[in-house]
Coordinates of C-alpha atoms and ligand atoms in Angstrom, one line a residue:
M1037 CA -18.2 -11.4 7.2
S1038 CA -15.3 -13.4 5.9
I1039 CA -14.5 -17.0 6.6
Y1040 CA -10.9 -15.9 7.1
S1041 CA -11.9 -14.0 10.3
V1042 CA -13.4 -17.2 11.6
R1043 CA -10.3 -19.1 10.7
D1044 CA -8.2 -16.6 12.7
D1045 CA -10.7 -16.6 15.7
L1046 CA -10.4 -20.4 15.8
K1047 CA -6.6 -20.3 15.7
E1048 CA -6.4 -17.8 18.6
A1049 CA -9.1 -19.4 20.8
K1050 CA -8.3 -21.7 23.7
L1051 CA -11.8 -23.2 24.1
V1052 CA -14.2 -23.6 21.2
I1053 CA -17.6 -25.1 21.4
A1054 CA -20.2 -25.8 18.6
L1055 CA -23.9 -25.8 19.2
T1056 CA -25.6 -27.7 16.3
G1057 CA -29.2 -28.2 15.2
A1058 CA -31.2 -29.9 12.6
G1059 CA -29.6 -27.9 9.8
V1060 CA -26.3 -29.8 10.0
S1061 CA -28.1 -33.0 9.1
V1062 CA -30.2 -31.6 6.2
E1063 CA -27.4 -32.4 3.8
S1064 CA -27.6 -36.0 5.1
G1065 CA -31.2 -36.2 3.9
I1066 CA -32.9 -35.6 7.3
P1067 CA -35.3 -32.6 6.9
D1068 CA -35.3 -29.8 9.4
F1069 CA -38.7 -28.3 10.3
R1070 CA -38.5 -25.8 7.5
S1071 CA -37.8 -28.3 4.7
P1072 CA -40.8 -28.6 2.4
G1073 CA -42.4 -32.0 2.0
G1074 CA -41.1 -35.0 3.8
I1075 CA -41.8 -36.3 7.2
W1076 CA -42.7 -33.1 9.0
E1077 CA -45.5 -32.3 6.6
K1078 CA -46.9 -35.8 7.1
F1079 CA -46.4 -35.6 10.9
P1080 CA -46.4 -31.9 12.0
P1081 CA -44.0 -31.9 15.0
E1082 CA -46.2 -29.7 17.2
E1083 CA -49.0 -32.4 16.8
Y1084 CA -46.9 -35.6 16.9
G1085 CA -43.7 -34.7 18.6
T1086 CA -45.0 -33.6 22.0
I1087 CA -45.0 -35.5 25.3
E1088 CA -48.8 -34.9 25.5
A1089 CA -49.2 -36.7 22.1
F1090 CA -47.1 -39.6 23.4
R1091 CA -49.1 -39.9 26.6
A1092 CA -52.5 -39.5 24.9
A1093 CA -51.9 -42.0 22.1
P1094 CA -48.6 -43.9 22.2
E1095 CA -49.5 -46.2 19.3
R1096 CA -50.2 -43.2 17.1
F1097 CA -47.0 -41.5 18.3
W1098 CA -45.0 -44.6 17.3
K1099 CA -46.3 -44.6 13.7
F1100 CA -44.5 -41.2 13.4
Y1101 CA -41.5 -42.0 15.5
L1102 CA -40.6 -45.3 13.7
E1103 CA -40.6 -43.5 10.4
L1104 CA -38.4 -40.8 11.8
A1105 CA -36.0 -43.4 13.3
R1106 CA -35.8 -45.2 9.9
T1107 CA -34.9 -41.8 8.3
F1108 CA -32.1 -41.4 10.9
A1109 CA -30.9 -45.0 10.4
A1110 CA -30.6 -44.6 6.7
A1111 CA -28.7 -41.3 6.9
K1112 CA -24.9 -41.0 6.7
P1113 CA -22.8 -38.2 8.1
N1114 CA -22.2 -35.3 5.7
V1115 CA -19.3 -32.9 5.2
A1116 CA -20.5 -30.8 8.1
H1117 CA -20.3 -33.7 10.6
T1118 CA -17.0 -34.9 9.3
A1119 CA -15.5 -31.4 9.3
L1120 CA -16.6 -30.9 13.0
A1121 CA -15.0 -34.3 13.9
R1122 CA -11.8 -33.2 12.0
L1123 CA -11.7 -29.8 13.8
E1124 CA -11.8 -31.8 17.1
S1125 CA -9.0 -34.1 16.1
M1126 CA -7.0 -31.0 15.0
G1127 CA -7.4 -29.6 18.5
V1128 CA -9.4 -26.6 17.2
L1129 CA -12.8 -27.6 18.4
H1130 CA -13.3 -29.0 21.9
H1131 CA -17.0 -29.9 22.3
V1132 CA -20.1 -30.3 20.2
I1133 CA -23.4 -29.6 21.9
T1134 CA -26.2 -30.9 19.8
Q1135 CA -29.9 -30.7 19.7
N1136 CA -30.0 -33.5 17.2
V1137 CA -31.0 -37.0 18.0
D1138 CA -29.8 -38.7 14.9
G1139 CA -26.4 -39.9 16.1
L1140 CA -24.5 -38.5 13.1
H1141 CA -21.9 -36.5 15.1
E1142 CA -20.7 -39.7 16.8
A1143 CA -20.9 -41.6 13.5
A1144 CA -18.6 -39.0 11.9
G1145 CA -16.1 -39.5 14.7
S1146 CA -16.8 -36.6 17.1
R1147 CA -15.8 -37.7 20.6
S1148 CA -17.0 -35.0 22.9
V1149 CA -20.7 -34.7 22.1
I1150 CA -23.2 -33.3 24.6
K1151 CA -26.6 -34.6 23.5
L1152 CA -29.1 -32.1 24.8
H1153 CA -32.1 -34.0 23.5
G1154 CA -31.1 -37.6 24.1
S1155 CA -29.8 -40.6 22.3
P1156 CA -31.2 -42.2 19.1
D1157 CA -31.2 -45.8 20.3
A1158 CA -32.6 -46.0 23.8
L1159 CA -36.1 -46.5 25.3
V1160 CA -37.5 -45.4 28.6
C1161 CA -40.6 -46.4 30.4
L1162 CA -42.6 -43.6 31.9
A1163 CA -44.6 -46.0 34.1
C1164 CA -41.8 -47.8 35.9
G1165 CA -38.6 -45.9 35.0
A1166 CA -36.9 -48.8 33.1
R1167 CA -34.5 -47.9 30.4
R1168 CA -32.9 -50.0 27.7
E1169 CA -30.7 -49.7 24.6
E1170 CA -32.5 -50.8 21.5
R1171 CA -32.1 -50.3 17.7
I1172 CA -35.3 -48.4 17.3
A1173 CA -35.3 -48.5 13.5
A1174 CA -35.5 -52.3 13.6
L1175 CA -38.6 -52.4 15.8
G1176 CA -41.8 -53.7 14.2
G1177 CA -44.2 -51.7 16.3
P1178 CA -44.5 -49.9 19.6
P1179 CA -42.0 -51.4 22.1
R1180 CA -43.4 -52.8 25.4
C1181 CA -41.8 -52.6 28.8
E1182 CA -41.7 -55.7 31.0
C1183 CA -44.3 -53.8 33.1
G1184 CA -46.7 -53.8 30.2
A1185 CA -46.5 -50.1 29.3
I1186 CA -45.5 -48.8 25.9
M1187 CA -42.0 -47.3 26.1
K1188 CA -40.9 -43.9 24.9
P1189 CA -37.8 -43.2 22.9
D1190 CA -35.3 -41.7 25.2
V1191 CA -35.3 -38.4 23.5
V1192 CA -36.6 -35.1 24.7
L1193 CA -40.0 -34.5 23.2
F1194 CA -41.6 -31.0 22.9
N1195 CA -42.8 -29.7 26.3
E1196 CA -40.6 -32.3 28.0
E1197 CA -37.8 -31.4 30.5
L1198 CA -34.2 -31.7 29.4
S1199 CA -31.7 -33.6 31.4
R1200 CA -30.3 -31.2 33.9
A1201 CA -26.8 -32.7 33.8
E1202 CA -26.5 -32.2 30.0
I1203 CA -27.7 -28.7 29.9
E1204 CA -25.6 -27.7 32.9
S1205 CA -22.4 -29.1 31.4
A1206 CA -23.2 -27.3 28.2
Q1207 CA -23.8 -24.0 30.1
E1208 CA -20.5 -24.4 32.0
L1209 CA -18.6 -24.7 28.8
A1210 CA -20.4 -21.7 27.3
A1211 CA -19.3 -19.7 30.3
K1212 CA -15.7 -20.5 29.6
C1213 CA -15.4 -20.6 25.8
D1214 CA -13.7 -18.1 23.6
V1215 CA -15.6 -19.0 20.4
C1216 CA -19.1 -20.4 20.2
L1217 CA -20.1 -21.7 16.8
V1218 CA -23.8 -21.9 16.2
I1219 CA -24.5 -24.1 13.2
G1220 CA -27.8 -25.0 11.5
T1221 CA -30.1 -24.2 14.3
S1222 CA -33.0 -21.7 14.3
A1223 CA -31.7 -21.0 17.9
S1224 CA -35.2 -20.7 19.1
V1225 CA -35.7 -23.8 21.2
H1226 CA -35.2 -23.2 24.9
P1227 CA -32.9 -23.9 26.8
A1228 CA -30.4 -24.4 23.9
T1229 CA -30.8 -20.7 23.3
T1230 CA -29.1 -20.0 26.6
I1231 CA -25.8 -21.4 25.2
P1232 CA -25.0 -18.5 22.8
E1233 CA -26.5 -16.1 25.4
I1234 CA -24.1 -17.2 28.1
A1235 CA -21.1 -17.4 25.7
F1236 CA -21.9 -13.8 24.5
K1237 CA -22.1 -12.5 28.1
R1238 CA -18.7 -14.1 28.9
G1239 CA -17.2 -12.2 25.9
A1240 CA -16.8 -15.1 23.5
I1241 CA -17.1 -14.6 19.8
L1242 CA -20.4 -15.8 18.4
C1243 CA -20.0 -17.3 14.9
E1244 CA -23.2 -18.3 13.2
I1245 CA -23.4 -20.6 10.2
N1246 CA -26.8 -20.8 8.7
R1247 CA -28.5 -20.7 5.3
E1248 CA -30.6 -17.7 6.6
A1249 CA -30.7 -15.2 9.4
T1250 CA -32.3 -16.4 12.7
S1251 CA -33.6 -14.9 15.8
L1252 CA -30.0 -15.1 17.2
T1253 CA -28.7 -13.1 14.2
H1254 CA -31.3 -10.5 14.9
T1255 CA -30.1 -10.0 18.5
G1256 CA -27.1 -8.2 17.0
R1257 CA -24.8 -10.4 19.2
V1258 CA -23.3 -12.5 16.3
R1259 CA -19.8 -11.3 15.5
R1260 CA -19.4 -13.5 12.4
F1261 CA -22.3 -14.6 10.3
L1262 CA -21.4 -17.1 7.5
Q1263 CA -24.4 -17.5 5.3
G1264 CA -24.7 -20.8 3.4
S1265 CA -24.8 -24.5 3.9
A1266 CA -22.9 -25.9 6.8
G1267 CA -21.1 -28.7 4.8
P1268 CA -19.2 -26.5 2.3
L1269 CA -18.5 -23.8 4.8
L1270 CA -17.1 -26.1 7.5
G1271 CA -15.2 -28.1 4.9
R1272 CA -13.6 -24.8 3.7
L1273 CA -12.7 -23.8 7.2
V1274 CA -10.9 -27.2 7.7
E1275 CA -9.0 -26.6 4.5
L1276 CA -7.9 -23.1 5.5
L1277 CA -6.7 -24.3 8.9
E1278 CA -4.9 -27.3 7.4
K1279 CA -3.2 -25.0 4.9
D1280 CA -1.8 -23.0 7.9
G1281 CA -0.5 -26.2 9.4
V1282 CA -3.0 -26.2 12.3
G1283 CA -3.3 -29.7 13.9
L1284 CA 0.1 -30.8 12.7
S1285 CA 2.8 -31.5 15.2
R1286 CA 5.6 -29.0 15.4
E1287 CA 8.1 -31.2 13.6
T1288 CA 5.9 -31.6 10.5
R1289 CA 4.5 -28.1 10.4
S1290 CA 5.8 -26.2 7.3
P1291 CA 7.8 -23.1 8.2
Ligands
NAD1537 P1 -34.9 -26.0 13.0 O1 -35.5 -27.0 12.1 O2 -35.8 -25.1 13.8 O3 -33.9 -25.1 12.3 C1 -32.9 -25.5 11.4 C2 -32.0 -24.4 11.0 O4 -31.0 -24.9 10.1 C3 -32.7 -23.3 10.2 O5 -32.3 -22.0 10.8 C4 -32.2 -23.4 8.8 O6 -32.1 -22.2 8.1 C5 -30.8 -24.0 9.0 N1 -30.4 -24.9 7.9 C6 -31.0 -25.7 7.1 N2 -30.2 -26.4 6.3 C7 -29.0 -25.9 6.6 C8 -27.7 -26.2 6.0 N3 -27.5 -27.1 5.1 N4 -26.6 -25.5 6.5 C9 -26.8 -24.6 7.5 N5 -28.0 -24.3 8.0 C10 -29.0 -24.9 7.6 O7 -33.9 -26.9 13.9 P2 -33.3 -26.7 15.4 O8 -33.0 -25.3 15.6 O9 -32.3 -27.8 15.5 O10 -34.6 -27.1 16.3 C11 -35.4 -28.1 16.0 C12 -35.6 -29.2 17.1 O11 -36.0 -30.4 16.5 C13 -34.3 -29.5 17.8 O12 -34.6 -29.6 19.1 C14 -33.9 -30.9 17.3 O13 -33.6 -31.8 18.3 C15 -35.1 -31.5 16.6 N6 -34.8 -32.1 15.3 C16 -33.8 -32.9 15.1 C17 -33.4 -33.4 13.9 C18 -32.2 -34.3 13.8 O14 -31.9 -35.0 14.8 N7 -31.6 -34.4 12.7 C19 -34.2 -33.1 12.8 C20 -35.3 -32.2 12.9 C21 -35.6 -31.7 14.2
ZN1538 ZN1 -42.2 -50.1 32.6

């Protein structure tokens, strides 16, 4: 499936959304669940990343989460993030819907970002409901609430409910979009999986960018599948669109 078809889809579409996952941050040095070695081998996510693990042993949970937060804090946006921000400023892409909690889309300059799984630098108390902004990577140990309880990072852990408002606004956009890019996600974590599903039912073009085929690819609903790394592929898409004068004002656009 050629990248030129995706360029043309993007030029024709009125509303374009991008669902992103851990794969877009791999080139920034944050491993996804499939990357060998690294943090997920030391702290298997199904053992450390669940709400049950936090409730049962918050101190043990924080050993894992502080290391993850430091990995996030040390990471810089890569070409995939900057290309998505550029597509937004060109008027080609309208909203990013991300499952990531590393803050790299915003750091790259994306403005409309729906964060399905929460923010990197906030804490919430499950005992009294208090919430506060805090640079988590700078914490020396488990953060305490004024009520005495150990606080939880304000991100959605496994087996935890997503914020209704976030998923609903993402689903509303999916029901209206013309193109839905699905980038660097195994597209297997519910309810993020509903985004491409809703977009497909609405008749939007599903365009998947991934190093490998996923469960979404296997549904047969993906019209364009670009196999490879998100950075180079999105960077190339930006180049092709810029070459066609997309994003330039009428006066400066070449004939
Ligand atoms: P996942 O780990 O299940 O899947 C990542 C996908 O990205 C895979 O399909 C892989 O083939 C693909 N991929 C890897 N490198 C790529 C690249 N350079 N270019 C294109 N594709 C690439 O991730 P998921 O689907 O996002 O689900 C995991 C959950 O864990 C999410 O809910 C997410 O919030 C969380 N998580 C977040 C981060 C982060 O914030 N950076 C990192 C790990 C996990
Ligand atoms: Zn509290």
